[in-house]
Short mmCIF file of C-alpha atoms and ligand atoms in Angstrom, two decimals:
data_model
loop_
_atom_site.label_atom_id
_atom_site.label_comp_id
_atom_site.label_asym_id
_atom_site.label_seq_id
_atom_site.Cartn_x
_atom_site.Cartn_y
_atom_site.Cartn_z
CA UNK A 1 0.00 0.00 0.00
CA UNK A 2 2.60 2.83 -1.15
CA UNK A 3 -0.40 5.29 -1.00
CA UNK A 4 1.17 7.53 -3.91
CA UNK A 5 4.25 7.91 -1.50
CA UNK A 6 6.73 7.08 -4.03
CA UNK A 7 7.79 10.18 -5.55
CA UNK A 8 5.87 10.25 -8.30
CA UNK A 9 4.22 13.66 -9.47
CA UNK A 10 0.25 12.98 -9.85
CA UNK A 11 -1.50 14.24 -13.07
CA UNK A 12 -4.15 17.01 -11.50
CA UNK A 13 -7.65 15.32 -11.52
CA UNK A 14 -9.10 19.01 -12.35
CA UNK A 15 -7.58 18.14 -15.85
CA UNK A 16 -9.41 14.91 -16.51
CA UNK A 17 -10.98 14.49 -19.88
CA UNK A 18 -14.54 14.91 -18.76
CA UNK A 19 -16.42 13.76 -21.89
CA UNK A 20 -18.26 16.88 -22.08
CA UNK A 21 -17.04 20.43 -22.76
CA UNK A 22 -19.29 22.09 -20.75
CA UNK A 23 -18.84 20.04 -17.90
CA UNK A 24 -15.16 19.96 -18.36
CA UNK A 25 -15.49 23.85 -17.99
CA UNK A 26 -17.96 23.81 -14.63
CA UNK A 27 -15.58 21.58 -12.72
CA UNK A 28 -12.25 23.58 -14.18
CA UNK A 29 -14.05 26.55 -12.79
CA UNK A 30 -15.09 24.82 -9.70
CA UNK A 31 -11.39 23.48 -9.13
CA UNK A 32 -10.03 26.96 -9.23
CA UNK A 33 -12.29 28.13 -6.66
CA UNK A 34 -11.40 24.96 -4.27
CA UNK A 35 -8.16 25.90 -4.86
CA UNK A 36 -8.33 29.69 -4.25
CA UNK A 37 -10.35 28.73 -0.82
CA UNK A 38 -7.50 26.33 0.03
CA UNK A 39 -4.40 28.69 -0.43
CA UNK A 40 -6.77 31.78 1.41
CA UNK A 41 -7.77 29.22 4.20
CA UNK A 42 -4.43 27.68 4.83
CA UNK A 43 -2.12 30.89 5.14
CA UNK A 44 -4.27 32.05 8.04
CA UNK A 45 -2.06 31.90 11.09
CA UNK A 46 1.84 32.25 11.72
CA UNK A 47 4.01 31.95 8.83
CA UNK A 48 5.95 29.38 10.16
CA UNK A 49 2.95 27.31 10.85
CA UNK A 50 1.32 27.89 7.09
CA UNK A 51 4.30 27.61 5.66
CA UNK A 52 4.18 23.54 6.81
CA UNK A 53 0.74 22.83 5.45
CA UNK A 54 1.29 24.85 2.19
CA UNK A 55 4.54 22.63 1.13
CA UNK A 56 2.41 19.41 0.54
CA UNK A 57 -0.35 21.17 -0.30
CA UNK A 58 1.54 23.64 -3.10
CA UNK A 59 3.17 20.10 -4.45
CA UNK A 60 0.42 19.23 -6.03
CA UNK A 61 -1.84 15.54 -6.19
CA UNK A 62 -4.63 14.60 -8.31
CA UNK A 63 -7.27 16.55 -6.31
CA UNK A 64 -9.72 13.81 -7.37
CA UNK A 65 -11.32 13.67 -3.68
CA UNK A 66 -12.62 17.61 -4.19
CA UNK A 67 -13.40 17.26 -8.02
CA UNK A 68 -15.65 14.17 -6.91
CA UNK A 69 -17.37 16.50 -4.68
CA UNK A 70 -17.73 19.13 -7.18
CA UNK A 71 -19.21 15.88 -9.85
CA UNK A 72 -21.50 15.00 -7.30
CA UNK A 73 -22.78 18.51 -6.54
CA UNK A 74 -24.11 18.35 -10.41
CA UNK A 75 -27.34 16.34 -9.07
CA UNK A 76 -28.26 19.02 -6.82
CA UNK A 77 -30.62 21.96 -7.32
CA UNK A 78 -27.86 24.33 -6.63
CA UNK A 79 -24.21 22.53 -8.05
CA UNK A 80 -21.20 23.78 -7.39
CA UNK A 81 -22.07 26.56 -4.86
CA UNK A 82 -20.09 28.44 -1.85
CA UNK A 83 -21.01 25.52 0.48
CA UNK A 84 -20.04 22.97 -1.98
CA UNK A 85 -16.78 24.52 -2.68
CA UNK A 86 -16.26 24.28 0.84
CA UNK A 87 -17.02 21.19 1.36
CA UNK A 88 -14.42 19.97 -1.06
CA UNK A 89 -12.25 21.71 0.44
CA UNK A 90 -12.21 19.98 3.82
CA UNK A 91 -12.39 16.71 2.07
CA UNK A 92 -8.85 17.36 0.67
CA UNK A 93 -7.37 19.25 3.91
CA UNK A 94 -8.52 15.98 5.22
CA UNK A 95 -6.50 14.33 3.32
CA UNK A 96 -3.81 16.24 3.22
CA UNK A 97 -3.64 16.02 7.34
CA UNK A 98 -3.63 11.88 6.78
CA UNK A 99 -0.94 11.71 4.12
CA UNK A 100 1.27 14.18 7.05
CA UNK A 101 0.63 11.42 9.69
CA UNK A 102 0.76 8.51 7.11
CA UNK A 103 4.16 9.40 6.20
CA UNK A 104 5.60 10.26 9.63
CA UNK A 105 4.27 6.19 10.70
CA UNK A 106 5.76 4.62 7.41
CA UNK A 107 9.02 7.28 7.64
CA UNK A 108 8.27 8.30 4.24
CA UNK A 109 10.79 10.49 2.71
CA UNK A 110 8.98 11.59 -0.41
CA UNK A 111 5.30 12.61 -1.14
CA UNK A 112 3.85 14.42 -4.36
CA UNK A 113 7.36 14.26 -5.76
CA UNK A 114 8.74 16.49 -3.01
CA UNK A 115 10.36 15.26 0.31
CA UNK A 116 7.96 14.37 2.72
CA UNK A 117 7.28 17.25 5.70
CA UNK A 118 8.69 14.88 8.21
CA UNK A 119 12.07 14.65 6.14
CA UNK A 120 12.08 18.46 5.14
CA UNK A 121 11.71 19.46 9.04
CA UNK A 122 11.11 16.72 11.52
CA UNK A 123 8.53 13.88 12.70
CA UNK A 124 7.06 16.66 15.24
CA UNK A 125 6.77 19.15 12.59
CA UNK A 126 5.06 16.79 10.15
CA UNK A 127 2.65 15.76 12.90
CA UNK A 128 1.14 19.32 14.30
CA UNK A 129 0.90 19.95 10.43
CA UNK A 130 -1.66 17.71 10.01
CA UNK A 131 -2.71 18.45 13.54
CA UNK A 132 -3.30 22.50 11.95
CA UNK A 133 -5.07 21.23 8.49
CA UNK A 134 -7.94 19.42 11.59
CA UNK A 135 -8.36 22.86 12.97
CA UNK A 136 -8.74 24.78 9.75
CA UNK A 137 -10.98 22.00 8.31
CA UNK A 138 -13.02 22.71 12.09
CA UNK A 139 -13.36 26.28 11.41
CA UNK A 140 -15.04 25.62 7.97
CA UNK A 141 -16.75 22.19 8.88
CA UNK A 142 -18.48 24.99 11.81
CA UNK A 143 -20.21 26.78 8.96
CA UNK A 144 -21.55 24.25 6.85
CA UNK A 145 -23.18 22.93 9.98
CA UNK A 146 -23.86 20.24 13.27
CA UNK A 147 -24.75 17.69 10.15
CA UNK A 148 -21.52 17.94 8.55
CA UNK A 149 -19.46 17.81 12.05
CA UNK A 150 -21.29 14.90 12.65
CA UNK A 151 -20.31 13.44 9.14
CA UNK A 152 -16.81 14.57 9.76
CA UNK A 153 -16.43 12.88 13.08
CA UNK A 154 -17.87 9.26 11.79
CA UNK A 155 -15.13 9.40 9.09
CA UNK A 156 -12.16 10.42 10.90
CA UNK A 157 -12.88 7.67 13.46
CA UNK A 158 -13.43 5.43 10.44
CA UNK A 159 -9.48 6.66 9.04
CA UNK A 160 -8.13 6.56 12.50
CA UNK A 161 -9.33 2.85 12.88
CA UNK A 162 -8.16 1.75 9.47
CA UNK A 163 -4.65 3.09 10.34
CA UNK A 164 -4.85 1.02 14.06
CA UNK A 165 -6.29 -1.80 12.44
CA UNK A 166 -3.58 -2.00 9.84
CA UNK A 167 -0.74 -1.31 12.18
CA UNK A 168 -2.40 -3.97 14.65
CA UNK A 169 -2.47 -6.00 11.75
CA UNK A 170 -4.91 -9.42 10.59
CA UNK A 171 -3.80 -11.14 13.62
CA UNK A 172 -5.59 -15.09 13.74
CA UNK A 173 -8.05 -13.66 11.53
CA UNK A 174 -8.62 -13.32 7.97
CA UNK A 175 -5.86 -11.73 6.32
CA UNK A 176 -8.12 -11.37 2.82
CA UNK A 177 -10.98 -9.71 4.97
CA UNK A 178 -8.66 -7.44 7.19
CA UNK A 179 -6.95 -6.26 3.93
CA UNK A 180 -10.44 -5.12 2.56
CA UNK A 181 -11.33 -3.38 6.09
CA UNK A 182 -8.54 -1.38 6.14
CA UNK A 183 -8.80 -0.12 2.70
CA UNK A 184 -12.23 1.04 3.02
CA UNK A 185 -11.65 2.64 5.84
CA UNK A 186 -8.20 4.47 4.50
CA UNK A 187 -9.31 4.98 1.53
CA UNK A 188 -12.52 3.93 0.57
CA UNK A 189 -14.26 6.24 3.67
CA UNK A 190 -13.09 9.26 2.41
CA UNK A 191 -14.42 9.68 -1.08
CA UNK A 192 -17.91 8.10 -0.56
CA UNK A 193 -17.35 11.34 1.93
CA UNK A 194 -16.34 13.61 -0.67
CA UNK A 195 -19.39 12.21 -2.79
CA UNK A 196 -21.85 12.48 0.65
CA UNK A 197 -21.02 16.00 0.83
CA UNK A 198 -21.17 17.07 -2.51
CA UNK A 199 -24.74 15.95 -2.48
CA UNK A 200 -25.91 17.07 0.46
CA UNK A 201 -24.36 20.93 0.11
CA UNK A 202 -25.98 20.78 -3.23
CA UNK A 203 -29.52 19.98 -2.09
CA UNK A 204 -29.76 16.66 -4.05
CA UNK A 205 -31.93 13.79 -3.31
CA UNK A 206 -31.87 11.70 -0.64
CA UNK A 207 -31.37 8.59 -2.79
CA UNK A 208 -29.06 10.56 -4.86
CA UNK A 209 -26.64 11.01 -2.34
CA UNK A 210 -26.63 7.50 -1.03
CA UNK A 211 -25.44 6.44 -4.28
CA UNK A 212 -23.02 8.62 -4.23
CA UNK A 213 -21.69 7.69 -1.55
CA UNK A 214 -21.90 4.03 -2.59
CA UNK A 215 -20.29 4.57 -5.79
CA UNK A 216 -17.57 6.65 -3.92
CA UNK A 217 -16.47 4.00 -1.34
CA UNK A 218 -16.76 1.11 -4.27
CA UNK A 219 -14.30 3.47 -6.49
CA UNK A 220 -12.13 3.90 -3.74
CA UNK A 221 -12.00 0.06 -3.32
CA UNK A 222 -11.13 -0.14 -6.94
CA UNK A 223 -8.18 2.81 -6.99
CA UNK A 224 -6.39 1.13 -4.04
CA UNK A 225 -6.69 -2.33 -4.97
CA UNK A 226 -5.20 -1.38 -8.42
CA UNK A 227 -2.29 0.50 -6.98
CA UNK A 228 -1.57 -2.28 -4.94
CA UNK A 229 -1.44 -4.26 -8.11
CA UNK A 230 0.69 -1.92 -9.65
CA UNK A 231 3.17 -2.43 -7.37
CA UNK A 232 3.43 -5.64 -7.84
CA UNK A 233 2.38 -6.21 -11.84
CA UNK A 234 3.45 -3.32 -12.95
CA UNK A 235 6.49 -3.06 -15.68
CA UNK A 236 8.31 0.28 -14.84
CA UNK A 237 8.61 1.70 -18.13
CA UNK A 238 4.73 1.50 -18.58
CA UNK A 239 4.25 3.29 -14.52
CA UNK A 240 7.31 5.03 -13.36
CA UNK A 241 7.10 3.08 -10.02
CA UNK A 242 9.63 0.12 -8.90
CA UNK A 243 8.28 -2.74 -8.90
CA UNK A 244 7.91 -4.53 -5.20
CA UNK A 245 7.94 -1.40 -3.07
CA UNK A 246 5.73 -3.30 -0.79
CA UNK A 247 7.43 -6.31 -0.51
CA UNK A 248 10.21 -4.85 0.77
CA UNK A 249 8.22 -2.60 3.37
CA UNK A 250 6.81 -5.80 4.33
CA UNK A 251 3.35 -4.86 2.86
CA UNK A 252 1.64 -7.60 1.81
CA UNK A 253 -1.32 -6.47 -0.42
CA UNK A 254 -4.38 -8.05 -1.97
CA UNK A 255 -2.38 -10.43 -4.23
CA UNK A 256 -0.18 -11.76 -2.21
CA UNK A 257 -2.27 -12.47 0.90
CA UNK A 258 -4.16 -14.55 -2.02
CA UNK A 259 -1.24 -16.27 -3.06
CA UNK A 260 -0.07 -16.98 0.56
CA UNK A 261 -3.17 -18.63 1.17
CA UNK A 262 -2.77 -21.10 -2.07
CA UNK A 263 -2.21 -24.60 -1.22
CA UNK A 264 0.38 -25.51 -4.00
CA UNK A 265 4.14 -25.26 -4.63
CA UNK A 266 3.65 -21.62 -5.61
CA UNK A 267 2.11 -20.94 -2.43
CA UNK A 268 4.65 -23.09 0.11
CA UNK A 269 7.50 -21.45 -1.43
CA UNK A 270 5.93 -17.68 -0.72
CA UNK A 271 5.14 -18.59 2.55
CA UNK A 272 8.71 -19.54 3.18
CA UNK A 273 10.32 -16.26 1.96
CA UNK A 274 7.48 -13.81 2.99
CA UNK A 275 7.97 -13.81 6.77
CA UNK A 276 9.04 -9.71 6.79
CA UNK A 277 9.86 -7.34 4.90
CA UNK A 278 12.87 -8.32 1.78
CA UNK A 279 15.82 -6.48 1.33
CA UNK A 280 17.91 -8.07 -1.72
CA UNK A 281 17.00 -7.47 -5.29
CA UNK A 282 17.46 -11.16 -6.44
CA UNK A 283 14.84 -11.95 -3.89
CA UNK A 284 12.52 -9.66 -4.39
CA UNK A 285 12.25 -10.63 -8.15
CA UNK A 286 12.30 -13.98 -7.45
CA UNK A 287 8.94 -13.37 -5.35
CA UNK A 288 7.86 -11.08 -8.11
CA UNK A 289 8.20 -14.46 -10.68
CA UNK A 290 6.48 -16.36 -8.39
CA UNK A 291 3.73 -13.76 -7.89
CA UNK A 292 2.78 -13.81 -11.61
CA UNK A 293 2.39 -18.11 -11.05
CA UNK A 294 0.46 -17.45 -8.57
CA UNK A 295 -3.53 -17.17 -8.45
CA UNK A 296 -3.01 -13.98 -6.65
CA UNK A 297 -3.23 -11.77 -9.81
CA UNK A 298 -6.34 -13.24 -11.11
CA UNK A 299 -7.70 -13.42 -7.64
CA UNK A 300 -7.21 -9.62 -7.32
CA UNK A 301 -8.38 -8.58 -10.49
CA UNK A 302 -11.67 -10.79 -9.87
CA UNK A 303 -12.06 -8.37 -6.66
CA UNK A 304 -11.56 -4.96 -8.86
CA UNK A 305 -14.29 -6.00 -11.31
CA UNK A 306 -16.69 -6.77 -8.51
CA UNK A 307 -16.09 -3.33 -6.94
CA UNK A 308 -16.29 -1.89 -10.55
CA UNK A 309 -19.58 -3.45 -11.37
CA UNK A 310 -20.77 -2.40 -7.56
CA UNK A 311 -19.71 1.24 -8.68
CA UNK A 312 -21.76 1.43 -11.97
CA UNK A 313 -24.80 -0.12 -9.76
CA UNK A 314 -24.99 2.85 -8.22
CA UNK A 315 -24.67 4.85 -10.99
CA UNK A 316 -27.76 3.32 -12.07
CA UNK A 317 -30.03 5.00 -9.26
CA UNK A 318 -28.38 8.28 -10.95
CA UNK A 319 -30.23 9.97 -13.83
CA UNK A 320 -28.48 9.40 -17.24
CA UNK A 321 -26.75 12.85 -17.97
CA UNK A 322 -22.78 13.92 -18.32
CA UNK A 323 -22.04 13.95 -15.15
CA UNK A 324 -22.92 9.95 -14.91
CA UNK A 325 -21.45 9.35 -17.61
CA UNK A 326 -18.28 10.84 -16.53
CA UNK A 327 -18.25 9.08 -12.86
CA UNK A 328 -19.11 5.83 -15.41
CA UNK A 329 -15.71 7.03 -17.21
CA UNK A 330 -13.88 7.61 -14.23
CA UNK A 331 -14.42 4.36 -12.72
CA UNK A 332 -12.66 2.90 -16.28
CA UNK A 333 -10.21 4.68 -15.91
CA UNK A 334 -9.10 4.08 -12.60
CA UNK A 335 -8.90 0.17 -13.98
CA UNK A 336 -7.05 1.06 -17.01
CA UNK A 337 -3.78 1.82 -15.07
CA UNK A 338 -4.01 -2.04 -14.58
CA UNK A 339 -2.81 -2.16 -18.41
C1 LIG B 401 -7.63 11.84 10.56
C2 LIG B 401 -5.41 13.13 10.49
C3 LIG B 401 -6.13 11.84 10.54
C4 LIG B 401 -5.38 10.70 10.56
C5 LIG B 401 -5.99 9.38 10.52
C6 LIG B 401 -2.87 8.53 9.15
C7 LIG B 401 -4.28 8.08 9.22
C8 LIG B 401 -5.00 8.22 10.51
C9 LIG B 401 -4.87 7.53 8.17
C10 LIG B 401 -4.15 7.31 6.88
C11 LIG B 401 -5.06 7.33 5.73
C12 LIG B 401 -4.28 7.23 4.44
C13 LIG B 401 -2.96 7.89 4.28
C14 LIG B 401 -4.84 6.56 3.43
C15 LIG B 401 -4.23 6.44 2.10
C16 LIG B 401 -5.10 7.11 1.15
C17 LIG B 401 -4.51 7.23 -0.23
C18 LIG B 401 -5.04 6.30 -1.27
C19 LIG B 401 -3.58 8.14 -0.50
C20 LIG B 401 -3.11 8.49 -1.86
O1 LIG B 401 -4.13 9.26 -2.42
P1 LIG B 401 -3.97 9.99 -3.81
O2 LIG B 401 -3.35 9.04 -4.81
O3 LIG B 401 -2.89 11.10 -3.48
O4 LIG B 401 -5.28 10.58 -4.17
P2 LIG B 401 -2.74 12.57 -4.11
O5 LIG B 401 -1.33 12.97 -3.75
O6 LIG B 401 -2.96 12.47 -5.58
O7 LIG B 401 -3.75 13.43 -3.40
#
């Protein structure tokens, strides 16, 4: 689970092909507002405090949490308005305050192709950053109102416990079924919240906004299951990324908790070699080889078309317009990077 930690500069989301001109044009608009409200929100204070949250913030990332919001805000009676660009907002200054902690936990040294805030300054530093990005999100969350702070508080206890439960680890229990806790809690949590709030601030429908929020946790199953893949599958000419960055954390994703759990020569020898984390090249590309035997990769890729086909089922409780047809796009395209 490298989490985009590797380095690597994200494409922004706010310049995703849309499928529609107009649309393109309402979220491009939409984006620059978030934006604006981010850089005006986040330079409040002392320098040397906004100086911290502006560094990973200024880097860059896809921004697809806030342009969700802003997609989602199209099935409301009012789209894309002051509340709404609030609310996506948060939902990335949320983020932004995990990926601080994330990378102080995993000692990250890079993040959004810059070096991570606890290896610019220290792990203290990194940490009160992401404390100050809770307190600014609190002063905004205040206005949009008791519903959203209530919202707000169900999902950061749902992030907080998919951090524990993935430092705690899987235990006796399921390792399969702990993986898929933990990334809908980390991950998956956080954009059904992006797609919750878009709908609500928008004054969509009831029904609306559940699917939303459906669609958003089932895409967020399907982005981290395929970076996890990618880590693993991936050639790097095709994705920039070294292959095995896991494995040698000692990370063992989706495919091979699958392949661990296979009761044939494929699976003996992995559960032999994969007691920690790996250190030597030679072995790590040995386990790679024997990764691509394995049943992991299918097994894996049968999970990211389930979560895919959950994701267009909600779409269907959506009415057929652009924006559906865009979220129907986006949820493609997340698979796509699969190859
Ligand atoms: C509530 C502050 C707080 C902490 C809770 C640290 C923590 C406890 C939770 C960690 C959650 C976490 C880091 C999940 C990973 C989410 C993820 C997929 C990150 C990468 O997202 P991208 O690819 O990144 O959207 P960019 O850089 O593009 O925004």
């Amino acid at each position: 689970m490298s989490n985009g930690a590797d380095g690597s500069q994200p494409k922004v989301a706010a310049n995703v092909d849309l499928g529609d001109v107009s649309l393109n044009q309402a979220v491009a608009d939409g984006m620059q507002r978030v934006e604006t409200l981010l850089m005006q929100e986040l330079s409040k204070g002392e320098a040397f405090v906004s100086e911290k949250v502006l560094h990973l913030t200024k880097a860059g990332g896809k921004r697809f949490r806030p342009m969700f919001a802003l997609l989602a805000s199209q099935y409301g009676t009012e789209p894309m308005n002051e509340r709404v660009i609030k609310a996506a907002a948060i939902v990335e200054m949320i983020h932004l305050a995990t990926l601080y902690h994330d990378d102080v936990m995993d000692e990250a040294d890079k993040r959004r192709g810059v070096p991570s805030a606890n290896a610019r300054w220290d792990n203290s530093v990194a940490i009160l950053a992401g404390d100050i990005l809770l307190a600014h999100t609190s002063r905004i969350m205040s206005e949009l109102g008791v519903e959203t702070v209530a919202h707000f508080a169900e999902t950061f206890g749902d992030l907080v416990t998919g951090q524990m439960r993935e430092t705690i680890g899987a235990g006796e229990g399921d390792a399969v079924e702990h993986y898929m806790n933990v990334i809908r809690e980390k991950t998956g949590v956080l954009i059904a919240s992006a797609g919750y709030l878009g709908g609500v601030h928008s004054g969509a429908k009831p029904e609306y906004i559940e699917a939303l929020q459906g669609y958003g946790n089932a895409i967020g199953m399907v982005f981290q299951i395929v970076d996890d893949f990618i880590d693993i599958f991936s050639d790097t000419a095709q994705s920039g990324k070294t292959p095995g960055t896991d494995l040698r954390e000692g990370v063992f994703t989706l495919p091979v908790l699958y392949a661990l759990q296979e009761d044939t020569p494929v699976g003996e020898e992995l559960r032999g070699i994969l007691t920690g984390p790996i250190h030597d090249d030679a072995t790590v590309e040995h386990v790679l080889a024997l990764l691509a035997r394995s049943q992991g990769r299918q097994k894996a890729l049968d999970d990211v078309t389930a979560y895919l086909n959950e994701a267009e089922r909600h779409l269907e409780a959506l009415p057929e317009c652009a924006t559906t047809d865009a979220l129907r796009n986006l949820a493609r395209f997340t698979v796509a990077r699969v190859g």
